Short mmCIF file of C-alpha atoms and ligand atoms in Angstrom, two decimals:
data_model
loop_
_atom_site.label_atom_id
_atom_site.label_comp_id
_atom_site.label_asym_id
_atom_site.label_seq_id
_atom_site.Cartn_x
_atom_site.Cartn_y
_atom_site.Cartn_z
CA MET A 227 43.04 114.44 26.55
CA ASN A 228 39.78 116.15 25.60
CA LYS A 229 38.70 113.80 22.79
CA LYS A 230 36.30 110.90 23.15
CA THR A 231 38.04 107.55 22.96
CA ILE A 232 36.97 104.00 22.35
CA GLU A 233 36.65 103.60 26.13
CA ASP A 234 33.98 106.31 26.37
CA ILE A 235 31.52 104.81 23.88
CA ASP A 236 28.89 102.03 24.08
CA PHE A 237 29.16 99.83 20.98
CA LEU A 238 26.63 97.07 21.63
CA GLY A 239 24.57 96.45 18.49
CA LYS A 240 25.92 99.60 16.80
CA ARG A 241 27.42 99.72 13.32
CA VAL A 242 30.96 100.99 13.79
CA LEU A 243 33.12 102.24 10.91
CA ALA A 244 36.74 101.92 12.04
CA ARG A 245 39.41 103.67 9.95
CA PHE A 246 42.90 102.15 10.12
CA ASP A 247 46.21 102.88 8.45
CA PHE A 248 47.06 99.57 6.77
CA ASN A 249 49.55 101.22 4.44
CA ALA A 250 52.09 98.44 4.98
CA PRO A 251 55.05 97.82 2.67
CA LEU A 252 54.19 95.26 -0.01
CA ILE A 253 56.89 93.38 -1.94
CA ASP A 254 55.75 91.20 -4.88
CA GLY A 255 52.22 91.04 -3.48
CA VAL A 256 53.43 89.93 -0.06
CA ILE A 257 53.17 92.14 3.03
CA ALA A 258 56.74 92.75 4.10
CA ASP A 259 55.95 94.15 7.53
CA ARG A 260 52.81 93.34 9.49
CA THR A 261 53.35 95.92 12.27
CA ARG A 262 50.42 98.06 11.14
CA ILE A 263 48.09 95.08 11.19
CA VAL A 264 49.27 93.86 14.57
CA THR A 265 49.00 97.33 16.15
CA ALA A 266 45.38 97.56 14.95
CA LEU A 267 44.36 94.29 16.64
CA PRO A 268 43.59 95.62 20.15
CA THR A 269 41.08 98.11 18.74
CA ILE A 270 39.49 95.53 16.42
CA LYS A 271 39.24 92.87 19.14
CA TYR A 272 37.86 95.35 21.68
CA LEU A 273 35.13 96.53 19.30
CA LEU A 274 34.10 92.94 18.48
CA GLU A 275 34.10 91.94 22.15
CA LYS A 276 31.88 94.92 22.95
CA GLY A 277 29.31 93.68 20.43
CA ALA A 278 29.92 96.16 17.61
CA LYS A 279 28.95 95.46 14.01
CA LEU A 280 32.33 96.33 12.67
CA ILE A 281 33.14 97.82 9.26
CA ILE A 282 36.89 97.99 8.73
CA CYS A 283 38.41 100.47 6.26
CA SER A 284 41.77 101.92 5.26
CA HIS A 285 43.73 103.43 2.39
CA PHE A 286 46.64 101.71 0.69
CA GLY A 287 49.32 103.26 -1.53
CA ARG A 288 48.56 106.00 -4.02
CA PRO A 289 46.10 104.72 -6.65
CA LYS A 290 44.89 108.33 -7.14
CA GLY A 291 41.19 107.59 -7.43
CA LYS A 292 41.53 104.65 -9.81
CA ILE A 293 40.98 100.94 -9.25
CA MET A 294 44.46 99.42 -9.41
CA GLN A 295 44.82 95.81 -8.32
CA GLU A 296 48.39 96.33 -7.07
CA TYR A 297 46.87 98.62 -4.43
CA SER A 298 44.12 96.23 -3.40
CA LEU A 299 43.70 95.65 0.32
CA LYS A 300 42.95 91.97 -0.32
CA PRO A 301 46.33 90.73 1.01
CA ILE A 302 45.78 92.75 4.22
CA HIS A 303 42.23 91.41 4.52
CA LYS A 304 43.56 87.87 4.18
CA MET A 305 46.19 88.43 6.84
CA LEU A 306 43.71 90.01 9.22
CA CYS A 307 41.36 87.01 8.78
CA ASP A 308 44.21 84.82 10.05
CA TYR A 309 44.18 86.82 13.28
CA ILE A 310 40.46 87.36 13.89
CA GLY A 311 38.65 84.81 11.74
CA ASP A 312 36.92 85.06 8.36
CA MET A 313 34.97 88.14 7.35
CA PRO A 314 33.54 89.24 4.00
CA PHE A 315 35.43 91.62 1.70
CA PHE A 316 33.59 94.37 -0.21
CA ASN A 317 35.04 95.71 -3.45
CA GLU A 318 32.83 98.77 -3.38
CA ALA A 319 33.06 100.77 -0.19
CA ILE A 320 30.02 102.94 -0.82
CA ALA A 321 27.62 100.70 -2.82
CA LYS A 322 24.01 100.03 -1.77
CA ASP A 323 24.83 96.34 -1.20
CA THR A 324 27.62 97.30 1.15
CA VAL A 325 25.30 99.46 3.25
CA GLU A 326 22.74 96.64 3.34
CA ALA A 327 25.44 94.19 4.42
CA SER A 328 26.47 96.52 7.23
CA HIS A 329 22.92 96.36 8.59
CA LYS A 330 22.87 92.57 8.35
CA LEU A 331 26.03 92.10 10.45
CA LYS A 332 25.41 90.43 13.80
CA ASN A 333 26.86 91.87 16.99
CA GLY A 334 30.56 91.04 17.16
CA GLU A 335 30.88 90.41 13.40
CA ALA A 336 33.11 92.31 10.97
CA MET A 337 33.33 93.19 7.28
CA PHE A 338 36.23 94.69 5.35
CA LEU A 339 36.18 97.42 2.68
CA GLU A 340 38.47 97.75 -0.35
CA ASN A 341 41.00 100.62 -0.54
CA LEU A 342 39.19 103.93 0.00
CA ARG A 343 41.61 105.67 -2.35
CA PHE A 344 40.07 103.79 -5.29
CA TYR A 345 37.55 106.65 -5.08
CA LYS A 346 38.60 110.15 -6.13
CA GLY A 347 36.41 111.55 -3.36
CA GLU A 348 38.69 110.18 -0.64
CA GLU A 349 41.71 112.40 -1.30
CA SER A 350 39.66 115.35 -2.58
CA SER A 351 37.64 115.16 0.64
CA CYS A 352 34.37 115.14 -1.28
CA ASP A 353 31.28 115.81 0.86
CA ASP A 354 29.13 113.28 -0.97
CA PHE A 355 31.71 110.49 -0.59
CA SER A 356 32.22 111.34 3.10
CA GLN A 357 28.49 111.22 3.71
CA LYS A 358 28.10 107.90 1.86
CA LEU A 359 30.83 106.35 3.97
CA ALA A 360 29.07 107.62 7.06
CA ASP A 361 25.89 105.84 5.85
CA LEU A 362 27.71 102.64 6.78
CA CYS A 363 27.77 103.44 10.46
CA ASP A 364 26.34 104.85 13.65
CA ILE A 365 29.73 105.35 15.25
CA TYR A 366 33.07 106.26 13.66
CA ILE A 367 36.38 105.25 15.23
CA ASN A 368 39.71 106.61 14.01
CA ASP A 369 42.76 104.46 14.69
CA ALA A 370 44.80 105.69 11.71
CA PHE A 371 47.20 108.07 13.42
CA GLY A 372 49.57 107.94 10.43
CA ALA A 373 46.89 109.52 8.23
CA CYS A 374 45.48 112.08 10.69
CA HIS A 375 47.42 115.00 9.16
CA ARG A 376 45.57 114.45 5.88
CA ASN A 377 42.47 116.38 4.97
CA HIS A 378 40.90 113.31 3.37
CA ALA A 379 37.23 112.31 3.41
CA SER A 380 37.41 109.25 5.66
CA ILE A 381 39.77 111.03 8.06
CA ALA A 382 38.51 114.58 8.34
CA LYS A 383 34.87 114.56 7.15
CA THR A 384 33.13 111.21 7.61
CA PRO A 385 33.35 111.49 11.43
CA LYS A 386 31.33 114.71 11.28
CA TYR A 387 28.46 112.85 9.60
CA ALA A 388 28.51 109.95 12.06
CA LYS A 389 26.30 110.14 15.19
CA GLU A 390 29.27 109.61 17.46
CA SER A 391 33.04 109.49 16.96
CA GLY A 392 36.21 108.83 18.89
CA ALA A 393 39.81 107.62 18.92
CA GLY A 394 40.90 103.98 18.85
CA PHE A 395 43.70 102.65 21.08
CA VAL A 396 46.58 103.52 18.72
CA LEU A 397 45.41 107.09 18.26
CA LYS A 398 44.60 107.43 21.97
CA LYS A 399 48.14 106.41 22.94
CA GLU A 400 49.69 108.77 20.37
CA LEU A 401 47.63 111.70 21.62
CA GLU A 402 48.41 110.91 25.24
CA VAL A 403 52.14 110.58 24.67
CA LEU A 404 52.72 113.31 22.11
CA GLY A 405 50.06 115.66 23.40
CA ASP A 406 50.21 115.24 27.16
CA SER A 407 53.82 114.14 27.80
CA LEU A 408 55.52 116.49 25.33
CA PHE A 409 53.17 119.46 25.25
CA GLY A 410 51.18 119.15 28.46
CA ASP A 411 52.65 119.03 31.94
CA VAL A 412 56.20 118.23 30.80
CA ALA A 413 58.78 116.62 33.11
CA ARG A 414 61.97 118.69 32.87
CA PRO A 415 64.63 118.90 31.65
CA PHE A 416 63.03 118.36 28.24
CA VAL A 417 65.65 117.54 25.61
CA ALA A 418 64.85 117.34 21.90
CA ILE A 419 67.24 115.60 19.53
CA ILE A 420 66.67 116.68 15.96
CA GLY A 421 68.51 115.15 13.02
CA GLY A 422 67.91 113.74 9.58
CA SER A 423 68.94 115.04 6.23
CA LYS A 424 67.33 118.43 5.78
CA VAL A 425 66.61 121.58 7.75
CA SER A 426 63.71 122.23 5.38
CA ASP A 427 61.94 119.04 6.57
CA LYS A 428 62.30 120.00 10.20
CA ILE A 429 61.98 123.80 10.28
CA GLY A 430 58.50 123.64 11.78
CA VAL A 431 59.57 121.13 14.42
CA LEU A 432 62.67 123.14 15.32
CA LYS A 433 60.80 126.43 15.58
CA ASN A 434 58.11 124.90 17.77
CA LEU A 435 60.42 122.90 20.04
CA ILE A 436 62.98 125.63 20.60
CA LYS A 437 60.27 127.45 22.56
CA LYS A 438 59.24 124.47 24.69
CA THR A 439 62.41 122.56 25.52
CA ASP A 440 65.38 123.09 27.84
CA ALA A 441 67.91 121.80 25.32
CA VAL A 442 67.87 121.09 21.59
CA ILE A 443 70.49 118.80 20.10
CA VAL A 444 71.03 119.12 16.36
CA GLY A 445 72.78 116.35 14.41
CA GLY A 446 72.53 114.65 11.03
CA GLY A 447 72.89 116.37 7.68
CA MET A 448 70.97 119.41 8.86
CA ALA A 449 73.67 120.27 11.40
CA PHE A 450 75.92 121.49 8.57
CA THR A 451 73.57 124.32 7.63
CA PHE A 452 73.80 125.45 11.27
CA LEU A 453 77.59 125.08 11.34
CA LYS A 454 77.90 127.08 8.13
CA ALA A 455 75.60 129.76 9.52
CA LEU A 456 78.06 130.04 12.41
CA GLY A 457 80.92 130.61 9.98
CA HIS A 458 82.46 127.14 9.70
CA SER A 459 83.65 125.72 6.39
CA VAL A 460 81.80 122.46 5.92
CA GLY A 461 83.45 121.13 2.76
CA LYS A 462 81.09 119.12 0.58
CA SER A 463 78.61 118.41 3.40
CA LEU A 464 74.89 118.68 2.76
CA ILE A 465 73.95 122.37 2.85
CA GLU A 466 70.72 124.25 2.25
CA GLU A 467 71.93 127.75 1.34
CA ASP A 468 68.40 129.14 1.43
CA LYS A 469 67.92 127.90 5.00
CA LEU A 470 70.98 129.64 6.50
CA ASP A 471 68.79 132.50 7.75
CA ILE A 472 66.44 130.02 9.44
CA ALA A 473 69.43 128.45 11.20
CA VAL A 474 70.51 131.93 12.39
CA GLU A 475 66.97 132.62 13.60
CA VAL A 476 66.82 129.32 15.55
CA ILE A 477 70.24 130.06 17.12
CA LYS A 478 69.00 133.54 18.12
CA THR A 479 65.71 132.27 19.59
CA ALA A 480 67.59 129.66 21.61
CA LYS A 481 69.78 132.40 23.10
CA GLN A 482 66.80 134.64 23.88
CA LYS A 483 64.84 131.83 25.54
CA GLY A 484 67.84 130.46 27.43
CA VAL A 485 67.50 127.11 25.62
CA LYS A 486 70.74 125.20 25.26
CA LEU A 487 71.47 124.51 21.57
CA LEU A 488 74.01 121.76 21.05
CA LEU A 489 75.71 121.29 17.68
CA PRO A 490 78.43 118.79 16.73
CA VAL A 491 81.99 119.71 17.78
CA ASP A 492 83.49 117.00 15.59
CA VAL A 493 82.24 114.92 12.66
CA LYS A 494 83.03 111.84 10.60
CA VAL A 495 83.93 112.81 7.07
CA ALA A 496 84.43 110.91 3.80
CA LYS A 497 85.37 111.84 0.24
CA GLU A 498 82.12 110.51 -1.20
CA PHE A 499 78.57 109.74 -0.21
CA PRO A 500 78.38 105.93 0.05
CA ASN A 501 76.81 104.52 -3.10
CA PRO A 502 75.32 101.96 -2.73
CA ILE A 503 74.29 103.18 0.70
CA ASP A 504 76.04 100.33 2.57
CA LYS A 505 79.37 100.66 0.71
CA LEU A 506 82.24 100.76 3.21
CA VAL A 507 84.03 104.03 2.47
CA GLU A 508 87.13 105.40 4.19
CA PHE A 509 86.45 108.04 6.81
CA ASP A 510 88.16 110.41 9.20
CA ASN A 511 87.03 111.96 12.49
CA VAL A 512 87.74 115.72 12.44
CA LEU A 513 86.91 118.83 14.47
CA ILE A 514 84.27 121.01 12.84
CA ASP A 515 86.76 123.78 12.04
CA GLN A 516 88.96 121.26 10.22
CA ILE A 517 86.59 119.74 7.68
CA PRO A 518 88.62 119.33 4.47
CA LYS A 519 87.25 121.13 1.41
CA ASP A 520 86.85 117.92 -0.57
CA MET A 521 85.09 115.91 2.15
CA MET A 522 81.58 115.69 3.53
CA GLY A 523 80.26 115.08 7.04
CA LEU A 524 78.24 111.86 7.27
CA ASP A 525 77.98 111.30 11.02
CA ILE A 526 78.64 113.12 14.29
CA GLY A 527 82.14 112.51 15.71
CA VAL A 528 83.16 110.56 18.80
CA GLY A 529 83.58 113.69 20.96
CA THR A 530 80.11 114.85 19.98
CA GLU A 531 78.66 111.42 20.78
CA ALA A 532 79.86 111.83 24.36
CA ILE A 533 78.60 115.42 24.71
CA PHE A 534 75.17 114.60 23.27
CA ALA A 535 74.86 111.44 25.40
CA TYR A 536 75.78 113.41 28.55
CA GLU A 537 73.00 115.93 27.89
CA ILE A 538 70.45 113.26 26.99
CA LYS A 539 71.13 111.28 30.16
CA LYS A 540 70.11 114.31 32.29
CA ALA A 541 66.70 114.52 30.62
CA LYS A 542 63.34 113.61 32.16
CA THR A 543 61.59 114.02 28.82
CA VAL A 544 63.26 113.20 25.51
CA LEU A 545 62.04 113.56 21.99
CA TRP A 546 64.19 112.04 19.26
CA ASN A 547 63.42 112.84 15.65
CA GLY A 548 66.01 112.21 12.97
CA PRO A 549 69.19 110.08 12.81
CA MET A 550 72.59 111.63 13.62
CA GLY A 551 74.23 110.35 10.45
CA VAL A 552 73.86 108.12 7.42
CA PHE A 553 72.89 105.27 9.75
CA GLU A 554 72.01 102.96 6.84
CA ASN A 555 75.79 102.53 6.48
CA PRO A 556 77.65 100.64 9.26
CA VAL A 557 80.55 103.15 9.05
CA PHE A 558 78.24 106.07 9.88
CA ASP A 559 75.76 104.53 12.31
CA LYS A 560 77.80 105.12 15.49
CA GLY A 561 76.44 108.59 16.29
CA THR A 562 72.85 107.41 15.92
CA TYR A 563 73.69 104.34 18.02
CA ALA A 564 75.21 106.50 20.79
CA VAL A 565 72.13 108.71 20.90
CA ALA A 566 69.79 105.69 20.84
CA MET A 567 71.65 104.13 23.80
CA ALA A 568 71.55 107.38 25.77
CA VAL A 569 67.80 107.71 25.16
CA ALA A 570 67.26 104.12 26.36
CA GLU A 571 69.47 104.69 29.42
CA THR A 572 67.76 107.88 30.55
CA THR A 573 64.42 106.08 30.19
CA GLU A 574 65.58 103.16 32.33
CA ASN A 575 67.84 104.91 34.85
CA ASN A 576 66.37 108.38 35.10
CA GLY A 577 62.67 107.55 34.77
CA ALA A 578 62.46 109.72 31.68
CA ILE A 579 59.66 109.62 29.14
CA SER A 580 61.20 109.05 25.72
CA VAL A 581 59.46 109.44 22.41
CA VAL A 582 60.83 108.52 19.00
CA GLY A 583 59.15 110.17 16.01
CA GLY A 584 59.80 109.90 12.26
CA GLY A 585 59.96 106.88 9.97
CA ASP A 586 63.76 106.64 9.70
CA SER A 587 64.24 107.30 13.41
CA ALA A 588 61.85 104.45 14.18
CA SER A 589 63.90 102.12 11.92
CA ALA A 590 67.09 103.41 13.55
CA ALA A 591 65.67 102.62 17.02
CA VAL A 592 64.95 99.07 15.85
CA GLN A 593 68.37 98.75 14.18
CA CYS A 594 70.09 99.91 17.40
CA GLY A 595 68.08 97.44 19.49
CA VAL A 596 66.41 100.08 21.69
CA ALA A 597 62.83 99.82 20.36
CA SER A 598 61.61 98.10 23.52
CA ARG A 599 63.70 100.32 25.81
CA VAL A 600 62.07 103.66 24.95
CA SER A 601 58.65 104.80 26.17
CA HIS A 602 57.00 105.25 22.81
CA ILE A 603 57.75 104.98 19.10
CA SER A 604 55.26 107.02 17.16
CA THR A 605 53.47 105.15 14.37
CA GLY A 606 53.02 108.15 12.12
CA GLY A 607 55.83 109.74 10.08
CA GLY A 608 54.20 112.84 8.58
CA ALA A 609 51.51 112.90 11.25
CA SER A 610 54.06 112.91 14.10
CA LEU A 611 56.00 115.71 12.41
CA ALA A 612 52.84 117.78 11.94
CA PHE A 613 52.00 117.23 15.61
CA LEU A 614 55.52 118.21 16.72
CA GLU A 615 55.23 121.34 14.59
CA GLY A 616 52.29 122.26 16.80
CA LYS A 617 49.72 121.84 14.03
CA VAL A 618 46.18 120.72 14.71
CA LEU A 619 45.62 117.38 12.97
CA PRO A 620 42.40 117.46 10.91
CA GLY A 621 41.68 113.81 11.76
CA VAL A 622 41.81 114.58 15.47
CA ALA A 623 40.11 117.97 15.47
CA CYS A 624 36.89 116.55 13.95
CA LEU A 625 36.40 113.79 16.54
CA ASP A 626 33.83 114.30 19.32
CA ASP A 627 35.01 116.09 22.43
CA LYS A 628 34.58 114.28 25.73
P1 LIG B 942 62.95 110.78 10.01
O1 LIG B 942 62.30 109.90 8.96
O2 LIG B 942 63.25 110.03 11.26
O3 LIG B 942 62.16 112.05 10.25
P2 LIG B 942 64.69 112.01 8.09
O4 LIG B 942 63.88 111.43 6.97
O5 LIG B 942 64.58 113.46 8.33
O6 LIG B 942 64.38 111.20 9.45
O7 LIG B 942 66.23 111.71 7.84
C1 LIG B 942 66.77 110.44 7.64
C2 LIG B 942 67.86 110.45 6.62
O8 LIG B 942 68.86 111.41 6.90
C3 LIG B 942 68.58 109.12 6.55
O9 LIG B 942 68.31 108.50 5.33
C4 LIG B 942 70.06 109.49 6.69
O10 LIG B 942 70.90 108.76 5.81
C5 LIG B 942 70.07 110.95 6.34
N1 LIG B 942 71.24 111.63 6.92
C6 LIG B 942 71.60 111.70 8.21
N2 LIG B 942 72.76 112.37 8.35
C7 LIG B 942 73.16 112.75 7.11
C8 LIG B 942 74.28 113.47 6.61
N3 LIG B 942 75.24 113.93 7.42
N4 LIG B 942 74.35 113.67 5.27
C9 LIG B 942 73.37 113.21 4.46
N5 LIG B 942 72.28 112.53 4.87
C10 LIG B 942 72.17 112.30 6.19
MG1 LIG B 943 62.35 109.98 6.80
#
């Protein structure tokens, strides 16, 4: 990795602005999942131990440049104080008082800023706002991987105004795993499993990975656009008519590059999409050339589970992005479960590096009980996708090189 990290910088007595992604789910004012706070702790504790004067900041929700109390970071601040001890909270991130307070911090002390998105300048990436944020610090640390694909002030501009900048532990790990393991010196065979609902969400990922992998496995709703492009009748399954040509192009590129492209050979079908999502509907397991006109495919079939698992278990590098079916429903979670187990097994038995990307895939990994059996679950939904598409992340590009 060519970017400076938290381990390359001397923090003693320096004011350090650390940007996190505390965009945790909030239900009735209570934080429903503290993962994002817990994952930030190693960076926070390290900076304090190294004698930094720490200024903690983040965004939260989409207040669109207005002060909205439902998007206040106060509940996160309170929770963080439980972990690291009390620290003052500042309603105004860029006020004169706030800058003065940053200077008054003692080594190893922290302060916490209110939601940066209460300012319009954050999302519009305003120069003045970026500069004012930078006035709070000597050194800028980014540990907000989930926001690194955004061209926002505190992500993509403030670091340029700071004297020194680098990646925190969360970002460092993401860049090492995604960057080095998947796109650097890759252990082969490299198998990518791509699923989820839509081809349109994953076109960029598919196009990029088809050139770099040895095998691409396509499941989930998007598989039906591929199956249709190959001439199958897919009944009422999810189809993106305007993406049929992309499917044809991906199939062609795979052939040209000698990359194995695996599609379902059988699927689980039902008459209706489960509504509510966990409604137990009747299903059938059919071959892909026998999908009834009035039914839709909602999971890969049992034959396909075995074929996909066989391919995955040969891999030395695996990327999994997108569930194989409507895994939120217990009737249609088997395909996703089979893939999850195969990914865990190749990690344990074949020494493979396995990476799970995408918000729903991360939940699926947890639901299938394999979260601790894979090498890495990426913390960024959109950011991981952008990375897998081969895009340069603005929040990473602007950090100091080593
Ligand atoms: P990720 O967040 O991991 O990138 P996506 O958001 O692309 O994943 O896709 C997840 C969604 O895809 C899930 O909500 C799941 O129900 C849906 N899905 C999977 N298979 C199908 C299918 N055959 N038909 C309709 N939706 C599907
Ligand atoms: Mg998703």
